[in-house]
mmCIF file with all atom_site columns, C-alpha atoms in Angstrom:
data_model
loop_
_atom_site.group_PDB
_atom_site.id
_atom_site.type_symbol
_atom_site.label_atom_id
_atom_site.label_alt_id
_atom_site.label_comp_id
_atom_site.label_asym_id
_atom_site.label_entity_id
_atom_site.label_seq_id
_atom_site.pdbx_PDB_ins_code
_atom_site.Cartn_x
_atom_site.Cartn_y
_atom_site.Cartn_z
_atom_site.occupancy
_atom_site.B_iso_or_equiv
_atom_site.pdbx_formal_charge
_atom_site.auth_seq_id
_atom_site.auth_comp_id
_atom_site.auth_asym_id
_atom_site.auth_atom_id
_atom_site.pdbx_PDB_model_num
ATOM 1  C CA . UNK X 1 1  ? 24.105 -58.722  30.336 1.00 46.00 ? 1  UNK X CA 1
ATOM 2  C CA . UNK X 1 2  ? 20.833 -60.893  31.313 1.00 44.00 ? 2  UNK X CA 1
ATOM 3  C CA . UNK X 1 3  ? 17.464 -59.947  32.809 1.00 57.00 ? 3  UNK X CA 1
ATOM 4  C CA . UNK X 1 4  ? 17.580 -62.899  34.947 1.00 80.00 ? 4  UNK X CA 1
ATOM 5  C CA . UNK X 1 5  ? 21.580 -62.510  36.222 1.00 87.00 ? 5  UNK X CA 1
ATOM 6  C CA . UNK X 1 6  ? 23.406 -59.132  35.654 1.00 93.00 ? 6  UNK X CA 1
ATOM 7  C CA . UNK X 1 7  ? 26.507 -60.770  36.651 1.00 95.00 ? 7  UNK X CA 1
ATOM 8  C CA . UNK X 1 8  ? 26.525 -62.929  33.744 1.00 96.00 ? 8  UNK X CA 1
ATOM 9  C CA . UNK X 1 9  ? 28.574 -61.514  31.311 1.00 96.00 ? 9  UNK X CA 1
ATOM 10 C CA . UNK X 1 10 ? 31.349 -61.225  34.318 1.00 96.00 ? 10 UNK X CA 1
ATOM 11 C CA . UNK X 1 11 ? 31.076 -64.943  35.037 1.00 97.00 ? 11 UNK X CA 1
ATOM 12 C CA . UNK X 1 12 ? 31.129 -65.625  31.432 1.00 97.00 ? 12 UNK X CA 1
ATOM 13 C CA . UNK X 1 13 ? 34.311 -63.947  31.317 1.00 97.00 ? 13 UNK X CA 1
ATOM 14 C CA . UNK X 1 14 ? 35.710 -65.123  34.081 1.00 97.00 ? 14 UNK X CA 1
ATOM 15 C CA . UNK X 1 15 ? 34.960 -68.406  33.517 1.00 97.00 ? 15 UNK X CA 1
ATOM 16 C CA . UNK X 1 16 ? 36.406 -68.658  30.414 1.00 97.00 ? 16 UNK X CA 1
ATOM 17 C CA . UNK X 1 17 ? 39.885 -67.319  31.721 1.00 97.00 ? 17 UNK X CA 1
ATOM 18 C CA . UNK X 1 18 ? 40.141 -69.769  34.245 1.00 97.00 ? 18 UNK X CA 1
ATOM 19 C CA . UNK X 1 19 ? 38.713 -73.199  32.763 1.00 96.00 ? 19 UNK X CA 1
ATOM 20 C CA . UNK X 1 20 ? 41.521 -74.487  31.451 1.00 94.00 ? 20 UNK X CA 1
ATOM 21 C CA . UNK X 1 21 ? 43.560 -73.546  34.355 1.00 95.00 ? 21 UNK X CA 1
ATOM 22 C CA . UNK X 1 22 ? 44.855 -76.549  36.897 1.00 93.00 ? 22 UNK X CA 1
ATOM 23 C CA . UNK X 1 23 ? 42.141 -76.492  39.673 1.00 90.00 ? 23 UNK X CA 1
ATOM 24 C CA . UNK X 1 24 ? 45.223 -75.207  42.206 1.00 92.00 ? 24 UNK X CA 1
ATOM 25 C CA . UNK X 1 25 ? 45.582 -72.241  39.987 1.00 96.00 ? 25 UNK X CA 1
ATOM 26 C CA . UNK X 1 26 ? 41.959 -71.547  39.405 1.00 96.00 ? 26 UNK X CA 1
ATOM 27 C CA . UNK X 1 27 ? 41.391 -71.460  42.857 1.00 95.00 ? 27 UNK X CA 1
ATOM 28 C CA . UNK X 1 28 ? 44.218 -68.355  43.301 1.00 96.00 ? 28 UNK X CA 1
ATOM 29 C CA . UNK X 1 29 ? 42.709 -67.196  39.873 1.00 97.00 ? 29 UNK X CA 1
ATOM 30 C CA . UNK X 1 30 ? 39.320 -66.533  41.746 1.00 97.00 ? 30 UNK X CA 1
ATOM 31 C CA . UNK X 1 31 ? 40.914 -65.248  44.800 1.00 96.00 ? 31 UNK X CA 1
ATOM 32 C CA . UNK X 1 32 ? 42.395 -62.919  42.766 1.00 97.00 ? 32 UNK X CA 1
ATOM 33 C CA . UNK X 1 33 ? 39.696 -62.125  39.930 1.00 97.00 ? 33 UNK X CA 1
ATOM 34 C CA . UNK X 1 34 ? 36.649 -62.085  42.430 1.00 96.00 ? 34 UNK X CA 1
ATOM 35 C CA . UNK X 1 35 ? 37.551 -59.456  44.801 1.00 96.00 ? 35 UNK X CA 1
ATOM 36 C CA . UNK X 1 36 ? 35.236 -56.847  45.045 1.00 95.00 ? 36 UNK X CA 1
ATOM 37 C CA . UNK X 1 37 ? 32.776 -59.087  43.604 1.00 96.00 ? 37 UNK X CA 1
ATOM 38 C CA . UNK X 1 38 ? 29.242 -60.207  45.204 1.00 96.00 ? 38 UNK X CA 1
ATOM 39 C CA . UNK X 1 39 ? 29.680 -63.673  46.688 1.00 96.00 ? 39 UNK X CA 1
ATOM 40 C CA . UNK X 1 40 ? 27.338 -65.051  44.277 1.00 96.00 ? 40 UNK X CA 1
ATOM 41 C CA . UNK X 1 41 ? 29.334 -64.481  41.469 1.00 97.00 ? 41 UNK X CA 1
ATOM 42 C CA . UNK X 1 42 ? 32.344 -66.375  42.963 1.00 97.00 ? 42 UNK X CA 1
ATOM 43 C CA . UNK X 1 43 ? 30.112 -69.226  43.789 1.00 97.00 ? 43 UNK X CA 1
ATOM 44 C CA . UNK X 1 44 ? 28.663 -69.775  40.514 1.00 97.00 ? 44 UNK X CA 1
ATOM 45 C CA . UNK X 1 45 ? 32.202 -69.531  38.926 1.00 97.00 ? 45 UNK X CA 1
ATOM 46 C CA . UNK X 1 46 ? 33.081 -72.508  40.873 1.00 97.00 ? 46 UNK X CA 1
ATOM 47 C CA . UNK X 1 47 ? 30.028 -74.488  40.324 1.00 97.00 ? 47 UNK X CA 1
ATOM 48 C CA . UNK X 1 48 ? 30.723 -74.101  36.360 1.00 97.00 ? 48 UNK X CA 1
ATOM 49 C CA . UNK X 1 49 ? 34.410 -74.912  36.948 1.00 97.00 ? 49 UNK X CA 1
ATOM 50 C CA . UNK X 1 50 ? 33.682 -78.021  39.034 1.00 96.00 ? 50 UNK X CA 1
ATOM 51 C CA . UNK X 1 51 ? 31.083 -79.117  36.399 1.00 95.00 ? 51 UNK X CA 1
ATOM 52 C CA . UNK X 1 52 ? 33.402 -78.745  33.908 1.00 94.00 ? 52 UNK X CA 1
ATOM 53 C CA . UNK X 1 53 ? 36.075 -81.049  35.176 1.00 91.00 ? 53 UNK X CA 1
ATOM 54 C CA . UNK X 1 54 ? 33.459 -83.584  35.753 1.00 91.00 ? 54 UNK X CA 1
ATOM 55 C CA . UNK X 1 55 ? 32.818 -83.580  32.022 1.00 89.00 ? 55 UNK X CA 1
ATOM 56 C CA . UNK X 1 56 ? 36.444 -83.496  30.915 1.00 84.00 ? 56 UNK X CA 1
ATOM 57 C CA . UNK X 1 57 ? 36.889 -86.524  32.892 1.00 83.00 ? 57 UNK X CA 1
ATOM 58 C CA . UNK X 1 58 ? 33.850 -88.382  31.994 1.00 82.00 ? 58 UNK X CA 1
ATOM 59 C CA . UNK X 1 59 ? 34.919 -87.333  27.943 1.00 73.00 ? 59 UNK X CA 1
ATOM 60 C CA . UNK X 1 60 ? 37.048 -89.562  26.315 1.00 70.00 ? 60 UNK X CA 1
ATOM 61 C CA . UNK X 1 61 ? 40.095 -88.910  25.263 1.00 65.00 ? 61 UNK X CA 1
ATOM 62 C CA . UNK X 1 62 ? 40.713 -87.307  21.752 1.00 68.00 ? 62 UNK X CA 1
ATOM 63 C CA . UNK X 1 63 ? 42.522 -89.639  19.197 1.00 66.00 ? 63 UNK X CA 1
ATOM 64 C CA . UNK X 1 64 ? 45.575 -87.185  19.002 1.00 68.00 ? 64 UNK X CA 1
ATOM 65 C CA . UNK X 1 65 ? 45.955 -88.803  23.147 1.00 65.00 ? 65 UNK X CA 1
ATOM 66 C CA . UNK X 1 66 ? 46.320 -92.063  21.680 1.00 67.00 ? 66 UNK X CA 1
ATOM 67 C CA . UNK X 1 67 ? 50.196 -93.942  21.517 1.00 74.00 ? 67 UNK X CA 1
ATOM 68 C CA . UNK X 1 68 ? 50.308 -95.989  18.625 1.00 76.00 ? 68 UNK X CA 1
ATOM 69 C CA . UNK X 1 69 ? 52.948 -98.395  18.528 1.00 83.00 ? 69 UNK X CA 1
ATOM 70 C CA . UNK X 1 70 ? 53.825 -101.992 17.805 1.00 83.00 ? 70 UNK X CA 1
ATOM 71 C CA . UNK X 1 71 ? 53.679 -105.205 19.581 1.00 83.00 ? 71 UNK X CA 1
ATOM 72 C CA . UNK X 1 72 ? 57.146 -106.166 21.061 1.00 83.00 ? 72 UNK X CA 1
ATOM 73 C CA . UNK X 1 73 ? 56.393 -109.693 20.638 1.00 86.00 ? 73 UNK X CA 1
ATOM 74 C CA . UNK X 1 74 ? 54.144 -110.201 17.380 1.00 88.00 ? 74 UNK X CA 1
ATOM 75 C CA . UNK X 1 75 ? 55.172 -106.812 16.162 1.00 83.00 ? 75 UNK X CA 1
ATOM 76 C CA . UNK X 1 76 ? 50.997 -106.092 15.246 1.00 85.00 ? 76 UNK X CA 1
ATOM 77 C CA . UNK X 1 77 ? 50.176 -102.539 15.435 1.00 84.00 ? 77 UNK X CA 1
ATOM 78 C CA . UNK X 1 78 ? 48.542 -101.552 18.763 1.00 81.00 ? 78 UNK X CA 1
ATOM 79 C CA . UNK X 1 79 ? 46.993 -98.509  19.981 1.00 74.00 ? 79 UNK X CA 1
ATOM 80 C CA . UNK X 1 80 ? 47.358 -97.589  23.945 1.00 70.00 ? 80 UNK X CA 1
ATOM 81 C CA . UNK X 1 81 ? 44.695 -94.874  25.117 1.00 63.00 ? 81 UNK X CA 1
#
């Protein structure tokens, strides 16, 4: 726990249970996970969650993502990401 936000450690934990959740199912995630919990708390959790689909969409992605096949026509190899 912080000085500045003794809610931290909850949000921490919180947060990191729900990030990689569809936004749909964070949203009944928080419902759920929240209640009983100052409203500040819930409101930071889905600042951090909305910031973090910002950067997963401005990221590119990794190479794994990438289809790697070959040309039908000149049969080169290409690489679709």
């Amino acid at each position: 726990m912080t000085d500045s936000d003794p809610y931290q450690d909850r949000i921490d934990e919180l947060f990191a249970q729900a990030k990689d959740l569809p936004p749909e199912e964070q949203t009944r995630f928080l419902d759920a996970a929240c209640q009983g919990d100052p409203p500040q708390v819930r409101l930071k959790l889905e600042s951090l969650l909305a910031a973090d689909r910002q950067r997963k969409l401005a990221d590119p992605p990794p190479p794994e993502a990438a289809v790697r096949l070959n040309c039908p026509h000149c049969h080169n190899p290409i690489e679709l990401v």
